[in-house]
mmCIF file of C-alpha atoms and ligand atoms in Angstrom:
data_model
loop_
_atom_site.group_PDB
_atom_site.id
_atom_site.type_symbol
_atom_site.label_atom_id
_atom_site.label_comp_id
_atom_site.label_asym_id
_atom_site.label_seq_id
_atom_site.Cartn_x
_atom_site.Cartn_y
_atom_site.Cartn_z
ATOM 1 C CA MET A 103 -32.309 -3.184 21.959
ATOM 2 C CA LYS A 104 -29.663 -0.610 22.833
ATOM 3 C CA GLN A 105 -28.703 1.959 20.139
ATOM 4 C CA LEU A 106 -26.226 4.828 19.892
ATOM 5 C CA ARG A 107 -25.237 7.403 17.262
ATOM 6 C CA VAL A 108 -21.792 9.033 17.376
ATOM 7 C CA LEU A 109 -20.180 11.723 15.180
ATOM 8 C CA ALA A 110 -16.383 11.814 14.860
ATOM 9 C CA PRO A 111 -14.875 14.846 13.071
ATOM 10 C CA GLY A 112 -11.843 15.254 10.817
ATOM 11 C CA ARG A 113 -9.359 18.026 11.512
ATOM 12 C CA ILE A 114 -7.336 20.899 10.151
ATOM 13 C CA ASN A 115 -4.075 22.163 11.557
ATOM 14 C CA LEU A 116 -3.383 25.896 11.481
ATOM 15 C CA LEU A 117 0.326 25.568 12.156
ATOM 16 C CA GLY A 118 2.945 23.284 13.696
ATOM 17 C CA GLU A 119 3.131 20.667 10.946
ATOM 18 C CA HIS A 120 5.181 17.555 11.752
ATOM 19 C CA LEU A 121 5.778 18.927 15.235
ATOM 20 C CA ASP A 122 3.569 16.524 17.174
ATOM 21 C CA TYR A 123 6.182 13.745 17.134
ATOM 22 C CA ASN A 124 8.951 16.332 17.475
ATOM 23 C CA GLN A 125 8.088 17.617 20.967
ATOM 24 C CA GLY A 126 6.362 20.718 19.649
ATOM 25 C CA ILE A 127 3.093 22.568 20.129
ATOM 26 C CA VAL A 128 0.530 22.138 17.337
ATOM 27 C CA LEU A 129 -2.609 24.172 16.559
ATOM 28 C CA PRO A 130 -5.289 21.834 15.176
ATOM 29 C CA ALA A 131 -9.092 22.027 15.247
ATOM 30 C CA ALA A 132 -11.922 19.589 14.613
ATOM 31 C CA ILE A 133 -14.015 20.501 11.561
ATOM 32 C CA ASP A 134 -17.581 19.943 10.395
ATOM 33 C CA ARG A 135 -16.707 16.886 8.314
ATOM 34 C CA TYR A 136 -17.618 13.702 10.135
ATOM 35 C CA ILE A 137 -17.862 9.967 10.237
ATOM 36 C CA GLU A 138 -21.291 9.078 11.586
ATOM 37 C CA PHE A 139 -21.567 5.758 13.420
ATOM 38 C CA ASP A 140 -24.703 3.858 14.409
ATOM 39 C CA PHE A 141 -24.194 1.200 17.064
ATOM 40 C CA LYS A 142 -26.934 -1.337 17.682
ATOM 41 C CA GLU A 143 -27.167 -4.392 19.911
ATOM 42 C CA ILE A 144 -28.275 -7.543 18.047
ATOM 43 C CA GLU A 145 -29.136 -11.124 18.947
ATOM 44 C CA GLY A 146 -26.301 -13.633 19.102
ATOM 45 C CA SER A 147 -22.598 -13.035 19.566
ATOM 46 C CA ARG A 148 -21.423 -11.885 16.159
ATOM 47 C CA VAL A 149 -20.361 -8.499 14.854
ATOM 48 C CA LEU A 150 -21.526 -6.958 11.606
ATOM 49 C CA ILE A 151 -19.921 -3.718 10.438
ATOM 50 C CA GLU A 152 -21.086 -1.875 7.349
ATOM 51 C CA ALA A 153 -19.106 0.847 5.583
ATOM 52 C CA LEU A 154 -22.103 2.396 3.849
ATOM 53 C CA ASP A 155 -20.239 4.708 1.423
ATOM 54 C CA LEU A 156 -17.985 1.926 0.229
ATOM 55 C CA LYS A 157 -20.848 -0.578 0.148
ATOM 56 C CA GLU A 158 -18.626 -2.999 2.046
ATOM 57 C CA GLN A 159 -19.266 -5.012 5.140
ATOM 58 C CA TRP A 160 -17.397 -7.224 7.568
ATOM 59 C CA ALA A 161 -19.073 -9.918 9.642
ATOM 60 C CA PHE A 162 -17.077 -11.913 12.165
ATOM 61 C CA SER A 163 -17.386 -13.865 15.354
ATOM 62 C CA TRP A 164 -15.188 -12.821 18.253
ATOM 63 C CA ASP A 165 -12.909 -15.847 18.075
ATOM 64 C CA GLU A 166 -12.032 -14.959 14.451
ATOM 65 C CA LEU A 167 -10.981 -11.365 15.189
ATOM 66 C CA ASN A 168 -7.455 -11.946 16.434
ATOM 67 C CA THR A 169 -6.413 -14.157 13.542
ATOM 68 C CA SER A 170 -8.256 -12.194 10.835
ATOM 69 C CA LEU A 171 -6.124 -10.491 8.150
ATOM 70 C CA PRO A 172 -8.225 -7.505 7.142
ATOM 71 C CA ALA A 173 -7.328 -4.736 4.684
ATOM 72 C CA GLY A 174 -8.345 -1.070 4.305
ATOM 73 C CA TRP A 175 -10.744 0.325 6.927
ATOM 74 C CA LYS A 176 -11.094 -3.096 8.551
ATOM 75 C CA ILE A 177 -7.493 -2.871 9.804
ATOM 76 C CA TYR A 178 -8.472 0.067 12.020
ATOM 77 C CA VAL A 179 -11.623 -1.674 13.209
ATOM 78 C CA LYS A 180 -9.640 -4.749 14.212
ATOM 79 C CA GLY A 181 -7.034 -2.640 16.023
ATOM 80 C CA VAL A 182 -9.572 -0.623 18.000
ATOM 81 C CA PHE A 183 -11.568 -3.694 19.044
ATOM 82 C CA LEU A 184 -8.486 -5.570 20.241
ATOM 83 C CA LEU A 185 -6.972 -2.576 22.032
ATOM 84 C CA MET A 186 -10.334 -1.859 23.704
ATOM 85 C CA GLY A 187 -10.131 -5.370 25.175
ATOM 86 C CA PHE A 188 -12.599 -7.214 22.940
ATOM 87 C CA ASP A 189 -11.361 -10.728 22.205
ATOM 88 C CA SER A 190 -12.431 -14.331 21.743
ATOM 89 C CA HIS A 191 -14.149 -14.225 25.168
ATOM 90 C CA SER A 192 -16.542 -11.472 24.092
ATOM 91 C CA THR A 193 -20.134 -12.614 23.760
ATOM 92 C CA LEU A 194 -21.905 -9.499 22.527
ATOM 93 C CA GLY A 195 -23.948 -9.172 19.374
ATOM 94 C CA LEU A 196 -23.203 -5.859 17.693
ATOM 95 C CA HIS A 197 -24.170 -4.128 14.453
ATOM 96 C CA ILE A 198 -22.287 -0.967 13.428
ATOM 97 C CA ARG A 199 -22.988 1.129 10.355
ATOM 98 C CA PHE A 200 -20.875 4.126 9.387
ATOM 99 C CA LYS A 201 -20.738 6.731 6.647
ATOM 100 C CA SER A 202 -18.450 9.696 6.135
ATOM 101 C CA THR A 203 -18.246 13.247 4.815
ATOM 102 C CA ILE A 204 -14.453 13.367 5.337
ATOM 103 C CA PRO A 205 -12.693 12.850 2.013
ATOM 104 C CA ILE A 206 -10.316 9.875 2.296
ATOM 105 C CA GLY A 207 -6.608 10.558 1.768
ATOM 106 C CA ALA A 208 -7.101 14.342 1.746
ATOM 107 C CA GLY A 209 -5.000 14.935 4.866
ATOM 108 C CA LEU A 210 -8.079 15.565 7.033
ATOM 109 C CA SER A 211 -7.485 12.541 9.253
ATOM 110 C CA SER A 212 -10.301 10.278 8.227
ATOM 111 C CA SER A 213 -8.487 7.310 9.768
ATOM 112 C CA ALA A 214 -8.159 9.100 13.124
ATOM 113 C CA ALA A 215 -11.879 9.914 12.976
ATOM 114 C CA LEU A 216 -12.616 6.242 12.260
ATOM 115 C CA CYS A 217 -10.559 5.019 15.223
ATOM 116 C CA CYS A 218 -11.643 7.762 17.640
ATOM 117 C CA GLY A 219 -15.337 7.474 16.751
ATOM 118 C CA LEU A 220 -15.318 3.696 17.024
ATOM 119 C CA ALA A 221 -13.359 3.703 20.304
ATOM 120 C CA PHE A 222 -15.563 6.450 21.762
ATOM 121 C CA GLY A 223 -18.734 4.648 20.685
ATOM 122 C CA LEU A 224 -17.658 1.326 22.179
ATOM 123 C CA ASN A 225 -16.638 3.122 25.361
ATOM 124 C CA GLU A 226 -20.091 4.709 25.667
ATOM 125 C CA PHE A 227 -22.071 1.700 24.511
ATOM 126 C CA TYR A 228 -20.509 -0.668 27.019
ATOM 127 C CA ALA A 229 -19.704 1.926 29.733
ATOM 128 C CA LEU A 230 -16.002 1.012 29.695
ATOM 129 C CA GLY A 231 -14.956 4.133 31.588
ATOM 130 C CA LYS A 232 -11.979 5.213 29.488
ATOM 131 C CA THR A 233 -11.055 8.910 29.340
ATOM 132 C CA ARG A 234 -10.877 10.829 26.060
ATOM 133 C CA MET A 235 -7.080 10.935 26.363
ATOM 134 C CA GLU A 236 -6.969 7.149 26.794
ATOM 135 C CA LEU A 237 -9.111 6.802 23.679
ATOM 136 C CA ALA A 238 -6.794 9.167 21.766
ATOM 137 C CA LEU A 239 -3.725 7.155 22.766
ATOM 138 C CA LEU A 240 -5.410 3.892 21.884
ATOM 139 C CA SER A 241 -6.411 5.245 18.478
ATOM 140 C CA GLN A 242 -2.825 6.360 17.884
ATOM 141 C CA GLN A 243 -1.612 2.896 18.928
ATOM 142 C CA THR A 244 -3.967 1.406 16.333
ATOM 143 C CA GLU A 245 -2.228 3.454 13.624
ATOM 144 C CA HIS A 246 1.204 2.399 14.904
ATOM 145 C CA GLU A 247 0.595 -1.309 15.441
ATOM 146 C CA PHE A 248 -2.082 -2.191 12.924
ATOM 147 C CA ALA A 249 -1.734 0.339 10.066
ATOM 148 C CA GLY A 250 2.058 0.746 10.447
ATOM 149 C CA VAL A 251 1.956 4.568 10.477
ATOM 150 C CA LYS A 252 4.065 6.013 13.287
ATOM 151 C CA CYS A 253 1.915 9.128 13.616
ATOM 152 C CA GLY A 254 1.951 11.671 16.412
ATOM 153 C CA LEU A 255 -1.100 12.358 18.583
ATOM 154 C CA MET A 256 -2.407 15.549 16.954
ATOM 155 C CA ASP A 257 -5.158 14.052 14.800
ATOM 156 C CA GLN A 258 -6.666 11.983 17.594
ATOM 157 C CA VAL A 259 -6.558 14.905 20.037
ATOM 158 C CA ALA A 260 -8.254 17.195 17.511
ATOM 159 C CA SER A 261 -10.976 14.639 16.756
ATOM 160 C CA LEU A 262 -11.687 13.898 20.433
ATOM 161 C CA PHE A 263 -11.081 17.272 22.106
ATOM 162 C CA GLY A 264 -12.187 19.761 19.421
ATOM 163 C CA GLN A 265 -14.386 22.681 20.506
ATOM 164 C CA ALA A 266 -16.781 24.595 18.272
ATOM 165 C CA ASN A 267 -15.227 27.861 17.008
ATOM 166 C CA HIS A 268 -11.918 27.104 18.690
ATOM 167 C CA LEU A 269 -8.501 25.881 17.729
ATOM 168 C CA LEU A 270 -6.491 23.839 20.198
ATOM 169 C CA ALA A 271 -2.961 24.550 21.365
ATOM 170 C CA PHE A 272 -1.816 20.977 21.998
ATOM 171 C CA ASP A 273 1.473 20.692 23.842
ATOM 172 C CA CYS A 274 2.928 17.396 22.658
ATOM 173 C CA ILE A 275 5.272 17.077 25.639
ATOM 174 C CA SER A 276 2.798 17.573 28.490
ATOM 175 C CA ASN A 277 -0.314 16.570 26.476
ATOM 176 C CA GLU A 278 -1.924 19.773 27.763
ATOM 177 C CA ILE A 279 -4.744 21.053 25.535
ATOM 178 C CA THR A 280 -5.672 24.751 25.542
ATOM 179 C CA PRO A 281 -8.590 25.829 23.311
ATOM 180 C CA PHE A 282 -8.337 29.337 21.894
ATOM 181 C CA GLU A 283 -10.256 31.520 19.466
ATOM 182 C CA LEU A 284 -8.929 32.970 16.235
ATOM 183 C CA PRO A 285 -11.250 35.894 15.417
ATOM 184 C CA LEU A 286 -10.656 36.473 11.722
ATOM 185 C CA ASN A 287 -12.811 39.604 11.445
ATOM 186 C CA GLY A 288 -14.422 38.624 8.161
ATOM 187 C CA ALA A 289 -11.341 36.861 6.757
ATOM 188 C CA GLN A 290 -11.772 33.136 6.222
ATOM 189 C CA LEU A 291 -9.975 29.830 6.211
ATOM 190 C CA PHE A 292 -10.896 27.230 3.633
ATOM 191 C CA LEU A 293 -9.336 24.161 2.050
ATOM 192 C CA ILE A 294 -8.419 23.229 -1.490
ATOM 193 C CA ASP A 295 -8.288 19.477 -1.971
ATOM 194 C CA SER A 296 -5.562 18.746 -4.533
ATOM 195 C CA LYS A 297 -7.018 15.226 -4.969
ATOM 196 C CA VAL A 298 -3.474 13.875 -4.935
ATOM 197 C CA LYS A 299 -3.125 10.667 -2.918
ATOM 198 C CA HIS A 300 0.416 9.389 -2.656
ATOM 199 C CA ASN A 301 0.945 5.674 -2.072
ATOM 200 C CA LEU A 302 4.327 6.141 -0.460
ATOM 201 C CA ALA A 303 3.125 8.791 1.984
ATOM 202 C CA SER A 304 3.184 6.531 5.039
ATOM 203 C CA SER A 305 6.672 5.145 4.412
ATOM 204 C CA ALA A 306 8.018 8.668 3.748
ATOM 205 C CA TYR A 307 6.310 9.827 6.963
ATOM 206 C CA ASN A 308 7.824 6.993 9.018
ATOM 207 C CA GLU A 309 11.224 7.687 7.523
ATOM 208 C CA ARG A 310 11.059 11.343 8.590
ATOM 209 C CA ARG A 311 10.019 10.402 12.068
ATOM 210 C CA ALA A 312 12.848 7.845 12.340
ATOM 211 C CA SER A 313 15.459 10.362 11.146
ATOM 212 C CA MET A 314 14.274 12.940 13.688
ATOM 213 C CA GLU A 315 14.358 10.345 16.472
ATOM 214 C CA HIS A 316 17.886 9.510 15.461
ATOM 215 C CA ALA A 317 18.810 13.209 15.651
ATOM 216 C CA TRP A 318 17.214 13.444 19.092
ATOM 217 C CA ALA A 319 19.085 10.363 20.352
ATOM 218 C CA LEU A 320 22.326 11.990 19.201
ATOM 219 C CA ALA A 321 21.396 15.309 20.836
ATOM 220 C CA GLN A 322 20.868 13.507 24.127
ATOM 221 C CA VAL A 323 24.322 11.950 23.918
ATOM 222 C CA LEU A 324 25.959 15.291 23.122
ATOM 223 C CA PHE A 325 23.937 17.332 25.630
ATOM 224 C CA PRO A 326 22.825 15.065 28.480
ATOM 225 C CA ASN A 327 21.039 17.934 30.239
ATOM 226 C CA LEU A 328 18.923 18.905 27.224
ATOM 227 C CA LYS A 329 15.264 18.173 28.025
ATOM 228 C CA ASN A 330 13.690 18.703 24.604
ATOM 229 C CA TRP A 331 14.161 20.414 21.233
ATOM 230 C CA ARG A 332 12.527 23.581 22.521
ATOM 231 C CA ASP A 333 15.548 24.264 24.769
ATOM 232 C CA LEU A 334 18.203 23.667 22.104
ATOM 233 C CA LYS A 335 20.634 26.620 22.000
ATOM 234 C CA PRO A 336 22.095 27.878 18.678
ATOM 235 C CA THR A 337 25.604 26.748 19.738
ATOM 236 C CA GLU A 338 24.238 23.264 20.502
ATOM 237 C CA LEU A 339 22.422 23.189 17.165
ATOM 238 C CA ALA A 340 25.680 23.988 15.362
ATOM 239 C CA ARG A 341 27.511 21.173 17.215
ATOM 240 C CA LEU A 342 24.720 18.716 16.570
ATOM 241 C CA ASN A 343 24.559 19.642 12.879
ATOM 242 C CA ALA A 344 28.233 18.775 12.514
ATOM 243 C CA ASN A 345 27.206 15.183 13.327
ATOM 244 C CA LEU A 346 24.124 14.977 11.111
ATOM 245 C CA ASP A 347 23.730 14.294 7.399
ATOM 246 C CA ALA A 348 22.558 17.180 5.221
ATOM 247 C CA THR A 349 18.968 15.879 4.924
ATOM 248 C CA THR A 350 18.487 15.575 8.689
ATOM 249 C CA GLN A 351 20.056 19.008 9.190
ATOM 250 C CA LYS A 352 17.405 20.505 6.907
ATOM 251 C CA ARG A 353 14.606 18.680 8.700
ATOM 252 C CA LEU A 354 15.853 19.783 12.089
ATOM 253 C CA SER A 355 16.156 23.392 10.953
ATOM 254 C CA TYR A 356 12.529 23.258 9.782
ATOM 255 C CA VAL A 357 11.412 21.872 13.167
ATOM 256 C CA ILE A 358 13.244 24.543 15.169
ATOM 257 C CA VAL A 359 11.905 27.385 13.013
ATOM 258 C CA GLU A 360 8.358 25.971 12.906
ATOM 259 C CA MET A 361 8.337 25.862 16.715
ATOM 260 C CA ALA A 362 9.138 29.579 16.800
ATOM 261 C CA ARG A 363 6.448 30.213 14.163
ATOM 262 C CA VAL A 364 3.839 28.464 16.304
ATOM 263 C CA GLN A 365 4.665 30.850 19.142
ATOM 264 C CA ALA A 366 4.380 33.807 16.762
ATOM 265 C CA VAL A 367 0.960 32.599 15.567
ATOM 266 C CA GLN A 368 -0.263 32.077 19.125
ATOM 267 C CA LYS A 369 0.727 35.684 19.817
ATOM 268 C CA LEU A 370 -1.068 36.854 16.659
ATOM 269 C CA ALA A 371 -4.232 34.989 17.677
ATOM 270 C CA ASN A 372 -4.074 36.708 21.014
ATOM 271 C CA GLU A 373 -3.648 40.116 19.409
ATOM 272 C CA LEU A 374 -6.554 39.466 17.020
ATOM 273 C CA ALA A 375 -8.729 38.533 19.993
ATOM 274 C CA LEU A 376 -7.826 41.775 21.760
ATOM 275 C CA LEU A 377 -8.492 44.092 18.793
ATOM 276 C CA ALA A 378 -11.113 46.729 19.441
ATOM 277 C CA PRO A 379 -14.041 46.662 16.950
ATOM 278 C CA ASN A 380 -12.818 49.869 15.255
ATOM 279 C CA GLN A 381 -9.248 48.599 14.787
ATOM 280 C CA ASN A 382 -8.163 47.254 11.417
ATOM 281 C CA PRO A 383 -7.020 43.601 11.575
ATOM 282 C CA GLU A 384 -5.302 43.649 8.186
ATOM 283 C CA ALA A 385 -1.722 43.947 9.430
ATOM 284 C CA LEU A 386 -2.202 40.969 11.761
ATOM 285 C CA LEU A 387 -3.933 38.885 9.086
ATOM 286 C CA ALA A 388 -1.129 39.663 6.655
ATOM 287 C CA GLN A 389 1.392 38.420 9.243
ATOM 288 C CA LEU A 390 -0.641 35.264 9.767
ATOM 289 C CA GLY A 391 -0.718 34.686 6.006
ATOM 290 C CA THR A 392 3.059 35.163 5.845
ATOM 291 C CA CYS A 393 3.493 32.502 8.551
ATOM 292 C CA LEU A 394 1.382 30.060 6.516
ATOM 293 C CA ASN A 395 3.494 30.754 3.429
ATOM 294 C CA GLN A 396 6.724 30.313 5.372
ATOM 295 C CA THR A 397 5.521 26.969 6.717
ATOM 296 C CA HIS A 398 4.681 25.879 3.187
ATOM 297 C CA ALA A 399 8.191 26.830 2.044
ATOM 298 C CA GLY A 400 9.725 24.936 4.982
ATOM 299 C CA LEU A 401 7.675 21.818 4.293
ATOM 300 C CA ARG A 402 8.597 22.025 0.604
ATOM 301 C CA ASN A 403 12.303 22.881 0.814
ATOM 302 C CA LEU A 404 13.474 21.566 4.171
ATOM 303 C CA TYR A 405 11.162 18.830 5.427
ATOM 304 C CA GLU A 406 10.495 17.828 1.805
ATOM 305 C CA VAL A 407 6.932 16.569 2.193
ATOM 306 C CA SER A 408 5.194 18.647 -0.476
ATOM 307 C CA CYS A 409 4.603 17.606 -4.094
ATOM 308 C CA PRO A 410 4.459 19.436 -7.467
ATOM 309 C CA GLU A 411 0.648 19.635 -7.438
ATOM 310 C CA LEU A 412 0.529 21.300 -3.993
ATOM 311 C CA ASP A 413 3.335 23.678 -4.927
ATOM 312 C CA PHE A 414 1.534 24.623 -8.143
ATOM 313 C CA LEU A 415 -1.675 25.319 -6.228
ATOM 314 C CA HIS A 416 0.161 27.243 -3.545
ATOM 315 C CA GLU A 417 1.785 29.543 -6.050
ATOM 316 C CA ALA A 418 -1.402 30.001 -8.055
ATOM 317 C CA ILE A 419 -3.661 30.712 -5.083
ATOM 318 C CA CYS A 420 -1.179 33.122 -3.492
ATOM 319 C CA ALA A 421 -1.133 35.143 -6.722
ATOM 320 C CA GLN A 422 -4.894 35.815 -6.348
ATOM 321 C CA LYS A 423 -6.269 39.067 -5.027
ATOM 322 C CA GLY A 424 -7.395 38.873 -1.415
ATOM 323 C CA VAL A 425 -5.314 35.841 -0.424
ATOM 324 C CA TRP A 426 -3.251 36.401 2.731
ATOM 325 C CA GLY A 427 -1.433 33.087 2.583
ATOM 326 C CA ALA A 428 -1.692 29.334 2.227
ATOM 327 C CA ARG A 429 0.130 26.145 3.009
ATOM 328 C CA MET A 430 -0.033 22.433 2.469
ATOM 329 C CA MET A 431 -1.521 20.756 5.497
ATOM 330 C CA GLY A 432 -1.145 17.386 7.218
ATOM 331 C CA GLY A 433 1.419 14.671 6.584
ATOM 332 C CA GLY A 434 2.043 15.806 2.989
ATOM 333 C CA PHE A 435 2.621 14.299 -0.473
ATOM 334 C CA GLY A 436 -0.890 15.313 -1.440
ATOM 335 C CA GLY A 437 -4.104 16.225 0.325
ATOM 336 C CA CYS A 438 -5.239 19.745 1.090
ATOM 337 C CA LEU A 439 -3.957 23.275 1.059
ATOM 338 C CA LEU A 440 -5.175 25.514 3.885
ATOM 339 C CA VAL A 441 -5.903 29.009 2.574
ATOM 340 C CA LEU A 442 -6.452 32.277 4.450
ATOM 341 C CA VAL A 443 -8.404 34.862 2.457
ATOM 342 C CA SER A 444 -9.654 38.364 3.160
ATOM 343 C CA ARG A 445 -13.316 39.381 3.171
ATOM 344 C CA GLU A 446 -12.824 40.808 -0.357
ATOM 345 C CA PHE A 447 -11.860 37.455 -1.795
ATOM 346 C CA VAL A 448 -14.279 36.089 -4.397
ATOM 347 C CA CYS A 449 -14.255 32.358 -5.084
ATOM 348 C CA ASP A 450 -15.624 32.901 -8.609
ATOM 349 C CA ASN A 451 -12.221 34.230 -9.676
ATOM 350 C CA LEU A 452 -10.812 30.792 -9.292
ATOM 351 C CA GLN A 453 -12.336 29.140 -12.352
ATOM 352 C CA ALA A 454 -9.108 29.803 -14.272
ATOM 353 C CA LEU A 455 -7.157 28.038 -11.529
ATOM 354 C CA VAL A 456 -9.488 25.037 -11.653
ATOM 355 C CA SER A 457 -8.925 24.744 -15.415
ATOM 356 C CA SER A 458 -5.168 25.255 -15.399
ATOM 357 C CA TYR A 459 -4.750 22.723 -12.570
ATOM 358 C CA ASN A 460 -6.854 20.295 -14.539
ATOM 359 C CA SER A 461 -4.918 20.766 -17.742
ATOM 360 C CA ASN A 462 -1.546 20.450 -15.942
ATOM 361 C CA TYR A 463 -2.329 17.475 -13.722
ATOM 362 C CA GLY A 464 -5.583 15.958 -14.972
ATOM 363 C CA LEU A 465 -7.179 16.433 -11.547
ATOM 364 C CA HIS A 466 -10.328 18.247 -10.454
ATOM 365 C CA LEU A 467 -9.550 20.259 -7.349
ATOM 366 C CA GLU A 468 -12.294 20.925 -4.844
ATOM 367 C CA TRP A 469 -12.989 23.760 -2.357
ATOM 368 C CA ILE A 470 -13.940 22.686 1.112
ATOM 369 C CA ASP A 471 -15.573 25.224 3.430
ATOM 370 C CA ILE A 472 -14.738 24.594 7.052
ATOM 371 C CA HIS A 473 -16.223 25.436 10.413
ATOM 372 C CA LEU A 474 -14.437 24.595 13.631
ATOM 373 C CA SER A 475 -16.463 22.007 15.509
ATOM 374 C CA ASP A 476 -16.809 19.962 18.656
ATOM 375 C CA GLY A 477 -14.817 16.772 19.125
ATOM 376 C CA VAL A 478 -16.431 13.301 18.988
ATOM 377 C CA TYR A 479 -19.915 13.353 20.514
ATOM 378 C CA VAL A 480 -23.088 11.361 20.949
ATOM 379 C CA VAL A 481 -25.981 12.631 18.839
HETATM 380 C C1 GLA B 728 -0.288 13.237 9.987
HETATM 381 C C2 GLA B 728 -0.059 12.544 11.322
HETATM 382 C C3 GLA B 728 -0.002 13.565 12.475
HETATM 383 C C4 GLA B 728 0.960 14.700 12.164
HETATM 384 C C5 GLA B 728 0.726 15.248 10.759
HETATM 385 C C6 GLA B 728 1.786 16.243 10.369
HETATM 386 O O1 GLA B 728 -1.557 13.814 9.967
HETATM 387 O O2 GLA B 728 -1.069 11.614 11.585
HETATM 388 O O3 GLA B 728 0.325 12.915 13.673
HETATM 389 O O4 GLA B 728 2.288 14.292 12.349
HETATM 390 O O5 GLA B 728 0.701 14.222 9.776
HETATM 391 O O6 GLA B 728 1.724 17.367 11.172
#
């Protein structure tokens, strides 16, 4: 009987938050936190899927799939199967087991890893011939049509196209992906999981996307020759703002500034890569840290997707010795903070932070070490 094991990673994003559905460039990477899938052919024509960590399973026959009304992880499974072309005519017997080291709801894209890993595995198992980009788009479509989250394409691209020790510059207009290195010369990136999971996160996300699409539709009416936000001139921005409500103005200003910050960080990465071994990277790392802090401020004050717990952690971590900068990461309203620290930084100093966070919010934060990894692959 045929068998296959697939690993699908979660992701971080260095910079370019909320830019993937705003025609920007984003800088994500796959990380060494995975969903591991085992695919196995079985007798008969039924499907059995086991979510090992949750101790849940779903067994169905193909003619039940379309009309099923699943919840939780099963929604994604249903979406991927249907969009991959499996339907009531399918006659295969299949057993899938999966388990995960990606914390759920921590902003590390566990749902993208679920969709991408499942789609990739089915594609390999049945030699369906889809490209990685097709699988990314199909996984995004699953989020849109089955989970109701109008996400961009960053998470799926990171999970499918990640490269060990590299970040990706993903151009969300052309879909071009350019891996690049970020030599940190002893400095380090790690995550702090706030453990906050906000129920309204997906509706708040969709609302931001809708307001930005509305702004873009208006921009196209006012400036018919404008191709995308990247080309918007300051005079055009001023004219457009006169037609936008105050909230959308703030969001747009964040987007425009974050786009410029992405360019600045790409330049910094380049300069870090070109440093001679005897040159001190500190000035560049300090600039990188400042960019992270500025993005956090923009997400908090202008795009308004942070929350008190993340802001508390941001302030507290940035007050520590050896921290270059930090920012909330992902869609927002909870999840992780991405932190850049120098080689002098000592994690042990953070016990006081753990306790004060706990006494303020009743939550136990967690450090997550990260290594940049390859995208979805067969083991
Ligand atoms: C979520 C979405 C992504 C992206 C980020 C914010 O992770 O799934 O598409 O928009 O939020 O950058």
